mmCIF file of C-alpha atoms and ligand atoms in Angstrom:
data_model
loop_
_atom_site.group_PDB
_atom_site.id
_atom_site.type_symbol
_atom_site.label_atom_id
_atom_site.label_comp_id
_atom_site.label_asym_id
_atom_site.label_seq_id
_atom_site.Cartn_x
_atom_site.Cartn_y
_atom_site.Cartn_z
ATOM 1 C CA UNK A 1 98.082 99.300 61.713
ATOM 2 C CA UNK A 2 96.284 99.568 65.063
ATOM 3 C CA UNK A 3 94.609 102.808 66.130
ATOM 4 C CA UNK A 4 95.238 104.775 69.295
ATOM 5 C CA UNK A 5 98.868 103.868 69.731
ATOM 6 C CA UNK A 6 101.152 106.049 71.808
ATOM 7 C CA UNK A 7 104.588 107.170 70.520
ATOM 8 C CA UNK A 8 107.020 105.481 72.889
ATOM 9 C CA UNK A 9 110.168 107.101 74.209
ATOM 10 C CA UNK A 10 113.093 104.690 73.850
ATOM 11 C CA UNK A 11 116.861 104.332 74.076
ATOM 12 C CA UNK A 12 118.841 102.621 71.356
ATOM 13 C CA UNK A 13 122.326 101.072 71.467
ATOM 14 C CA UNK A 14 124.481 98.962 69.137
ATOM 15 C CA UNK A 15 123.888 97.506 65.704
ATOM 16 C CA UNK A 16 122.771 94.272 64.119
ATOM 17 C CA UNK A 17 119.973 91.957 65.248
ATOM 18 C CA UNK A 18 117.077 94.180 66.417
ATOM 19 C CA UNK A 19 116.160 93.312 69.999
ATOM 20 C CA UNK A 20 113.484 95.063 72.052
ATOM 21 C CA UNK A 21 114.035 94.761 75.808
ATOM 22 C CA UNK A 22 110.664 95.342 77.493
ATOM 23 C CA UNK A 23 110.491 96.316 81.147
ATOM 24 C CA UNK A 24 108.039 94.998 83.724
ATOM 25 C CA UNK A 25 105.648 96.495 86.242
ATOM 26 C CA UNK A 26 105.753 99.172 87.640
ATOM 27 C CA UNK A 27 109.135 100.137 86.291
ATOM 28 C CA UNK A 28 110.750 101.549 83.163
ATOM 29 C CA UNK A 29 113.506 100.830 80.642
ATOM 30 C CA UNK A 30 116.284 101.680 83.127
ATOM 31 C CA UNK A 31 116.035 98.199 84.687
ATOM 32 C CA UNK A 32 117.838 96.895 81.586
ATOM 33 C CA UNK A 33 120.725 99.375 81.805
ATOM 34 C CA UNK A 34 123.061 96.980 83.689
ATOM 35 C CA UNK A 35 123.041 94.537 80.734
ATOM 36 C CA UNK A 36 123.449 97.179 78.004
ATOM 37 C CA UNK A 37 127.288 97.374 78.047
ATOM 38 C CA UNK A 38 127.433 93.566 77.849
ATOM 39 C CA UNK A 39 124.916 93.168 75.032
ATOM 40 C CA UNK A 40 125.434 96.245 72.862
ATOM 41 C CA UNK A 41 128.441 94.763 71.004
ATOM 42 C CA UNK A 42 126.169 91.912 69.859
ATOM 43 C CA UNK A 43 122.807 93.416 68.869
ATOM 44 C CA UNK A 44 120.791 96.542 68.137
ATOM 45 C CA UNK A 45 119.140 97.089 71.502
ATOM 46 C CA UNK A 46 115.916 99.072 71.748
ATOM 47 C CA UNK A 47 114.744 99.904 75.257
ATOM 48 C CA UNK A 48 111.284 101.513 75.238
ATOM 49 C CA UNK A 49 109.321 102.886 78.152
ATOM 50 C CA UNK A 50 105.874 101.272 77.846
ATOM 51 C CA UNK A 51 102.973 103.735 77.625
ATOM 52 C CA UNK A 52 102.764 105.973 80.667
ATOM 53 C CA UNK A 53 105.909 104.525 82.296
ATOM 54 C CA UNK A 54 109.228 106.357 82.464
ATOM 55 C CA UNK A 55 109.195 109.150 79.896
ATOM 56 C CA UNK A 56 106.544 107.726 77.541
ATOM 57 C CA UNK A 57 103.192 109.484 77.340
ATOM 58 C CA UNK A 58 100.126 107.705 78.695
ATOM 59 C CA UNK A 59 97.133 106.881 76.501
ATOM 60 C CA UNK A 60 94.723 109.796 76.661
ATOM 61 C CA UNK A 61 91.705 109.006 78.849
ATOM 62 C CA UNK A 62 92.866 105.390 79.275
ATOM 63 C CA UNK A 63 91.953 103.926 82.675
ATOM 64 C CA UNK A 64 92.880 100.331 81.849
ATOM 65 C CA UNK A 65 95.885 99.505 79.721
ATOM 66 C CA UNK A 66 95.815 96.026 78.259
ATOM 67 C CA UNK A 67 98.774 93.914 77.188
ATOM 68 C CA UNK A 68 97.504 94.210 73.624
ATOM 69 C CA UNK A 69 97.502 98.024 73.747
ATOM 70 C CA UNK A 70 101.129 97.958 74.867
ATOM 71 C CA UNK A 71 101.957 95.389 72.160
ATOM 72 C CA UNK A 72 100.359 97.661 69.556
ATOM 73 C CA UNK A 73 102.574 100.541 70.708
ATOM 74 C CA UNK A 74 105.606 98.305 70.155
ATOM 75 C CA UNK A 75 104.427 97.456 66.647
ATOM 76 C CA UNK A 76 104.115 101.175 65.900
ATOM 77 C CA UNK A 77 107.657 101.677 67.221
ATOM 78 C CA UNK A 78 109.021 98.902 64.968
ATOM 79 C CA UNK A 79 107.234 100.490 62.003
ATOM 80 C CA UNK A 80 108.672 103.887 62.883
ATOM 81 C CA UNK A 81 112.176 102.386 63.027
ATOM 82 C CA UNK A 82 111.658 100.453 59.778
ATOM 83 C CA UNK A 83 112.218 97.106 61.508
ATOM 84 C CA UNK A 84 110.420 94.239 59.802
ATOM 85 C CA UNK A 85 111.189 91.609 62.423
ATOM 86 C CA UNK A 86 112.567 91.928 65.950
ATOM 87 C CA UNK A 87 113.413 89.775 68.922
ATOM 88 C CA UNK A 88 111.247 90.726 71.893
ATOM 89 C CA UNK A 89 112.590 89.951 75.361
ATOM 90 C CA UNK A 90 110.104 90.928 78.029
ATOM 91 C CA UNK A 91 110.531 91.033 81.756
ATOM 92 C CA UNK A 92 107.490 89.905 83.718
ATOM 93 C CA UNK A 93 104.641 92.210 82.557
ATOM 94 C CA UNK A 94 106.923 92.930 79.565
ATOM 95 C CA UNK A 95 106.747 89.181 78.863
ATOM 96 C CA UNK A 96 102.937 89.332 78.926
ATOM 97 C CA UNK A 97 103.182 92.167 76.396
ATOM 98 C CA UNK A 98 105.609 90.135 74.249
ATOM 99 C CA UNK A 99 103.134 87.218 74.278
ATOM 100 C CA UNK A 100 100.292 89.529 73.218
ATOM 101 C CA UNK A 101 102.568 90.714 70.394
ATOM 102 C CA UNK A 102 103.400 87.097 69.434
ATOM 103 C CA UNK A 103 99.707 86.306 69.175
ATOM 104 C CA UNK A 104 98.775 89.403 67.171
ATOM 105 C CA UNK A 105 101.867 89.866 64.974
ATOM 106 C CA UNK A 106 103.672 86.514 64.674
ATOM 107 C CA UNK A 107 105.317 87.494 61.371
ATOM 108 C CA UNK A 108 107.018 90.479 63.062
ATOM 109 C CA UNK A 109 108.594 88.342 65.802
ATOM 110 C CA UNK A 110 112.047 86.848 65.210
ATOM 111 C CA UNK A 111 112.566 85.493 68.720
ATOM 112 C CA UNK A 112 110.849 85.553 72.108
ATOM 113 C CA UNK A 113 112.511 85.987 75.491
ATOM 114 C CA UNK A 114 110.424 85.458 78.618
ATOM 115 C CA UNK A 115 112.470 86.858 81.481
ATOM 116 C CA UNK A 116 110.917 86.276 84.925
ATOM 117 C CA UNK A 117 107.603 85.873 83.153
ATOM 118 C CA UNK A 118 104.884 83.343 82.424
ATOM 119 C CA UNK A 119 102.007 82.540 80.061
ATOM 120 C CA UNK A 120 99.405 81.776 82.732
ATOM 121 C CA UNK A 121 96.646 84.263 83.537
ATOM 122 C CA UNK A 122 96.035 85.477 87.102
ATOM 123 C CA UNK A 123 94.396 83.151 89.574
ATOM 124 C CA UNK A 124 91.283 84.725 91.197
ATOM 125 C CA UNK A 125 93.237 85.612 94.405
ATOM 126 C CA UNK A 126 95.930 87.412 92.410
ATOM 127 C CA UNK A 127 93.298 89.279 90.420
ATOM 128 C CA UNK A 128 91.664 90.358 93.653
ATOM 129 C CA UNK A 129 94.998 91.464 95.116
ATOM 130 C CA UNK A 130 95.600 93.631 92.057
ATOM 131 C CA UNK A 131 92.199 95.309 92.391
ATOM 132 C CA UNK A 132 92.891 95.888 96.085
ATOM 133 C CA UNK A 133 96.242 97.458 95.272
ATOM 134 C CA UNK A 134 94.655 99.691 92.610
ATOM 135 C CA UNK A 135 92.152 100.831 95.219
ATOM 136 C CA UNK A 136 94.876 101.476 97.816
ATOM 137 C CA UNK A 137 96.849 103.596 95.352
ATOM 138 C CA UNK A 138 93.742 105.671 94.702
ATOM 139 C CA UNK A 139 92.822 106.103 98.358
ATOM 140 C CA UNK A 140 96.182 106.258 100.127
ATOM 141 C CA UNK A 141 98.761 106.904 97.417
ATOM 142 C CA UNK A 142 101.550 104.968 95.712
ATOM 143 C CA UNK A 143 104.105 105.059 98.584
ATOM 144 C CA UNK A 144 101.668 103.336 100.931
ATOM 145 C CA UNK A 145 100.418 100.805 98.362
ATOM 146 C CA UNK A 146 103.869 99.647 97.257
ATOM 147 C CA UNK A 147 105.225 99.137 100.744
ATOM 148 C CA UNK A 148 107.395 95.965 100.693
ATOM 149 C CA UNK A 149 107.285 95.580 96.895
ATOM 150 C CA UNK A 150 110.911 96.536 96.146
ATOM 151 C CA UNK A 151 112.096 93.924 98.688
ATOM 152 C CA UNK A 152 110.221 91.283 96.693
ATOM 153 C CA UNK A 153 111.606 92.388 93.339
ATOM 154 C CA UNK A 154 115.319 92.152 94.052
ATOM 155 C CA UNK A 155 117.440 89.639 95.944
ATOM 156 C CA UNK A 156 120.122 92.281 96.574
ATOM 157 C CA UNK A 157 119.744 94.410 99.712
ATOM 158 C CA UNK A 158 121.647 97.316 98.129
ATOM 159 C CA UNK A 159 119.165 97.484 95.222
ATOM 160 C CA UNK A 160 116.016 97.738 97.363
ATOM 161 C CA UNK A 161 116.163 101.530 97.743
ATOM 162 C CA UNK A 162 116.938 102.329 94.064
ATOM 163 C CA UNK A 163 114.149 99.969 92.962
ATOM 164 C CA UNK A 164 111.734 101.579 95.426
ATOM 165 C CA UNK A 165 112.623 105.025 94.067
ATOM 166 C CA UNK A 166 112.106 103.813 90.520
ATOM 167 C CA UNK A 167 108.628 102.533 91.417
ATOM 168 C CA UNK A 168 107.769 105.806 93.169
ATOM 169 C CA UNK A 169 108.793 107.814 90.096
ATOM 170 C CA UNK A 170 105.989 106.181 88.048
ATOM 171 C CA UNK A 171 102.594 107.772 87.429
ATOM 172 C CA UNK A 172 100.048 106.300 89.919
ATOM 173 C CA UNK A 173 97.263 106.487 87.300
ATOM 174 C CA UNK A 174 99.311 104.358 84.889
ATOM 175 C CA UNK A 175 100.196 101.901 87.655
ATOM 176 C CA UNK A 176 96.457 101.479 88.331
ATOM 177 C CA UNK A 177 95.647 101.184 84.609
ATOM 178 C CA UNK A 178 98.215 98.424 84.141
ATOM 179 C CA UNK A 179 97.115 96.544 87.265
ATOM 180 C CA UNK A 180 93.667 96.402 85.680
ATOM 181 C CA UNK A 181 95.135 95.332 82.337
ATOM 182 C CA UNK A 182 97.193 92.551 83.931
ATOM 183 C CA UNK A 183 94.228 91.336 85.984
ATOM 184 C CA UNK A 184 92.205 90.707 82.879
ATOM 185 C CA UNK A 185 94.931 89.434 80.570
ATOM 186 C CA UNK A 186 93.994 86.181 78.866
ATOM 187 C CA UNK A 187 95.704 82.907 79.606
ATOM 188 C CA UNK A 188 98.325 82.397 76.876
ATOM 189 C CA UNK A 189 99.336 78.856 77.820
ATOM 190 C CA UNK A 190 97.551 77.343 74.825
ATOM 191 C CA UNK A 191 99.146 79.911 72.514
ATOM 192 C CA UNK A 192 102.680 78.813 73.356
ATOM 193 C CA UNK A 193 102.630 75.789 71.072
ATOM 194 C CA UNK A 194 101.838 78.016 68.090
ATOM 195 C CA UNK A 195 104.860 80.258 68.658
ATOM 196 C CA UNK A 196 107.394 78.784 66.269
ATOM 197 C CA UNK A 197 110.252 81.289 66.491
ATOM 198 C CA UNK A 198 113.212 80.557 68.814
ATOM 199 C CA UNK A 199 112.526 81.312 72.467
ATOM 200 C CA UNK A 200 114.395 81.490 75.731
ATOM 201 C CA UNK A 201 112.923 81.438 79.215
ATOM 202 C CA UNK A 202 115.065 83.012 81.920
ATOM 203 C CA UNK A 203 114.281 82.487 85.606
ATOM 204 C CA UNK A 204 115.872 83.837 88.788
ATOM 205 C CA UNK A 205 116.166 81.079 91.369
ATOM 206 C CA UNK A 206 115.320 83.502 94.178
ATOM 207 C CA UNK A 207 112.368 85.095 92.412
ATOM 208 C CA UNK A 208 109.815 85.923 95.121
ATOM 209 C CA UNK A 209 107.176 87.036 92.599
ATOM 210 C CA UNK A 210 107.031 84.106 90.215
ATOM 211 C CA UNK A 211 107.344 80.381 90.982
ATOM 212 C CA UNK A 212 109.969 78.525 88.936
ATOM 213 C CA UNK A 213 107.259 76.079 87.794
ATOM 214 C CA UNK A 214 105.642 78.824 85.679
ATOM 215 C CA UNK A 215 108.903 79.314 83.762
ATOM 216 C CA UNK A 216 109.407 75.551 83.421
ATOM 217 C CA UNK A 217 105.860 75.160 82.140
ATOM 218 C CA UNK A 218 106.307 77.910 79.506
ATOM 219 C CA UNK A 219 109.606 76.393 78.421
ATOM 220 C CA UNK A 220 108.032 72.958 77.960
ATOM 221 C CA UNK A 221 105.154 74.253 75.873
ATOM 222 C CA UNK A 222 107.113 76.539 73.564
ATOM 223 C CA UNK A 223 108.103 74.731 70.379
ATOM 224 C CA UNK A 224 111.752 75.768 70.254
ATOM 225 C CA UNK A 225 112.930 76.959 73.606
ATOM 226 C CA UNK A 226 115.405 76.459 76.377
ATOM 227 C CA UNK A 227 115.393 77.454 80.022
ATOM 228 C CA UNK A 228 118.156 79.318 81.837
ATOM 229 C CA UNK A 229 118.009 79.309 85.633
ATOM 230 C CA UNK A 230 120.066 82.049 87.264
ATOM 231 C CA UNK A 231 121.280 81.432 90.822
ATOM 232 C CA UNK A 232 121.377 84.308 93.349
ATOM 233 C CA UNK A 233 118.892 86.314 91.298
ATOM 234 C CA UNK A 234 115.452 87.548 92.228
ATOM 235 C CA UNK A 235 112.657 88.775 89.969
ATOM 236 C CA UNK A 236 114.850 91.585 88.611
ATOM 237 C CA UNK A 237 117.620 89.247 87.477
ATOM 238 C CA UNK A 238 119.019 91.760 84.962
ATOM 239 C CA UNK A 239 119.829 94.025 87.912
ATOM 240 C CA UNK A 240 120.721 91.302 90.420
ATOM 241 C CA UNK A 241 122.924 89.262 88.058
ATOM 242 C CA UNK A 242 123.607 91.319 84.908
ATOM 243 C CA UNK A 243 126.474 89.123 83.639
ATOM 244 C CA UNK A 244 124.504 85.858 83.848
ATOM 245 C CA UNK A 245 121.382 87.472 82.363
ATOM 246 C CA UNK A 246 123.342 89.044 79.511
ATOM 247 C CA UNK A 247 125.083 85.738 78.863
ATOM 248 C CA UNK A 248 121.728 83.928 78.552
ATOM 249 C CA UNK A 249 120.435 86.568 76.134
ATOM 250 C CA UNK A 250 123.652 86.745 74.124
ATOM 251 C CA UNK A 251 123.593 82.970 73.535
ATOM 252 C CA UNK A 252 119.970 83.341 72.468
ATOM 253 C CA UNK A 253 120.790 86.122 69.962
ATOM 254 C CA UNK A 254 123.653 84.034 68.633
ATOM 255 C CA UNK A 255 121.370 81.038 68.063
ATOM 256 C CA UNK A 256 118.850 83.195 66.190
ATOM 257 C CA UNK A 257 121.551 84.679 63.982
ATOM 258 C CA UNK A 258 123.134 81.301 63.203
ATOM 259 C CA UNK A 259 119.705 79.998 62.279
ATOM 260 C CA UNK A 260 119.013 83.004 60.012
ATOM 261 C CA UNK A 261 122.199 82.448 58.003
ATOM 262 C CA UNK A 262 121.498 78.728 57.438
HETATM 263 C C1 MLT B 1 106.177 92.526 86.886
HETATM 264 O O1 MLT B 1 107.308 92.472 87.399
HETATM 265 O O2 MLT B 1 106.002 93.006 85.759
HETATM 266 C C2 MLT B 1 105.016 92.047 87.702
HETATM 267 O O3 MLT B 1 105.480 91.366 88.824
HETATM 268 C C3 MLT B 1 104.121 91.184 86.914
HETATM 269 C C4 MLT B 1 102.960 90.693 87.709
HETATM 270 O O4 MLT B 1 102.601 91.290 88.725
HETATM 271 O O5 MLT B 1 102.342 89.687 87.294
#
């Protein structure tokens, strides 16, 4: 059991196959709410706020939060709930956290969903941009530093303002700590071929944050995986196209369950 984990605040809905829906950066569990009514009849959904995001406490004195730290918190949550094995579906940074979990705790993972996510590490330019953003947040504040970000996250004009508000409700210190953690996350591309549980890769065809090639690459390297491309969806496809996103995940849950009963 890892040390220094943080007790995560989470929502729980439905019964059956345990599925953890992990949010991305710099957001919280509420991004998944549009798919909850569609998925709750089919699974036990657990929606945590990662450390320091939403209502979850931040790690005390932590100035850089790594993907592994956030994966360890999820392990502690599964232990607390008495769940031996869960499906982890992570959006973007949540996918990086799910991959860190897959590497550290493969026996606790019953399925992996990479939703608008990738296995590749940051290129040097991206790493630099993250450090610049962290610096801007410190010097000029979150509202200035995230200017234009909500527009890149969603393909739906009417969602830009709610997404912007959600970003602004996050703790600037935690946003900085996770930028640093993402910048130094290891490349997990090589790891993909050792993940043997079922996997699904979901990509929004209008994703302005992540090129489709990254999703295609992850899908090719995972042992047992398929790719779902969602039209008219940006990076936040669960908000942009909840029905199509829920459908992709439901089919995935169904496949896992059919496989378990074989
Ligand atoms: C996210 O949505 O979690 C971020 O876009 C991930 C990233 O910046 O790499």
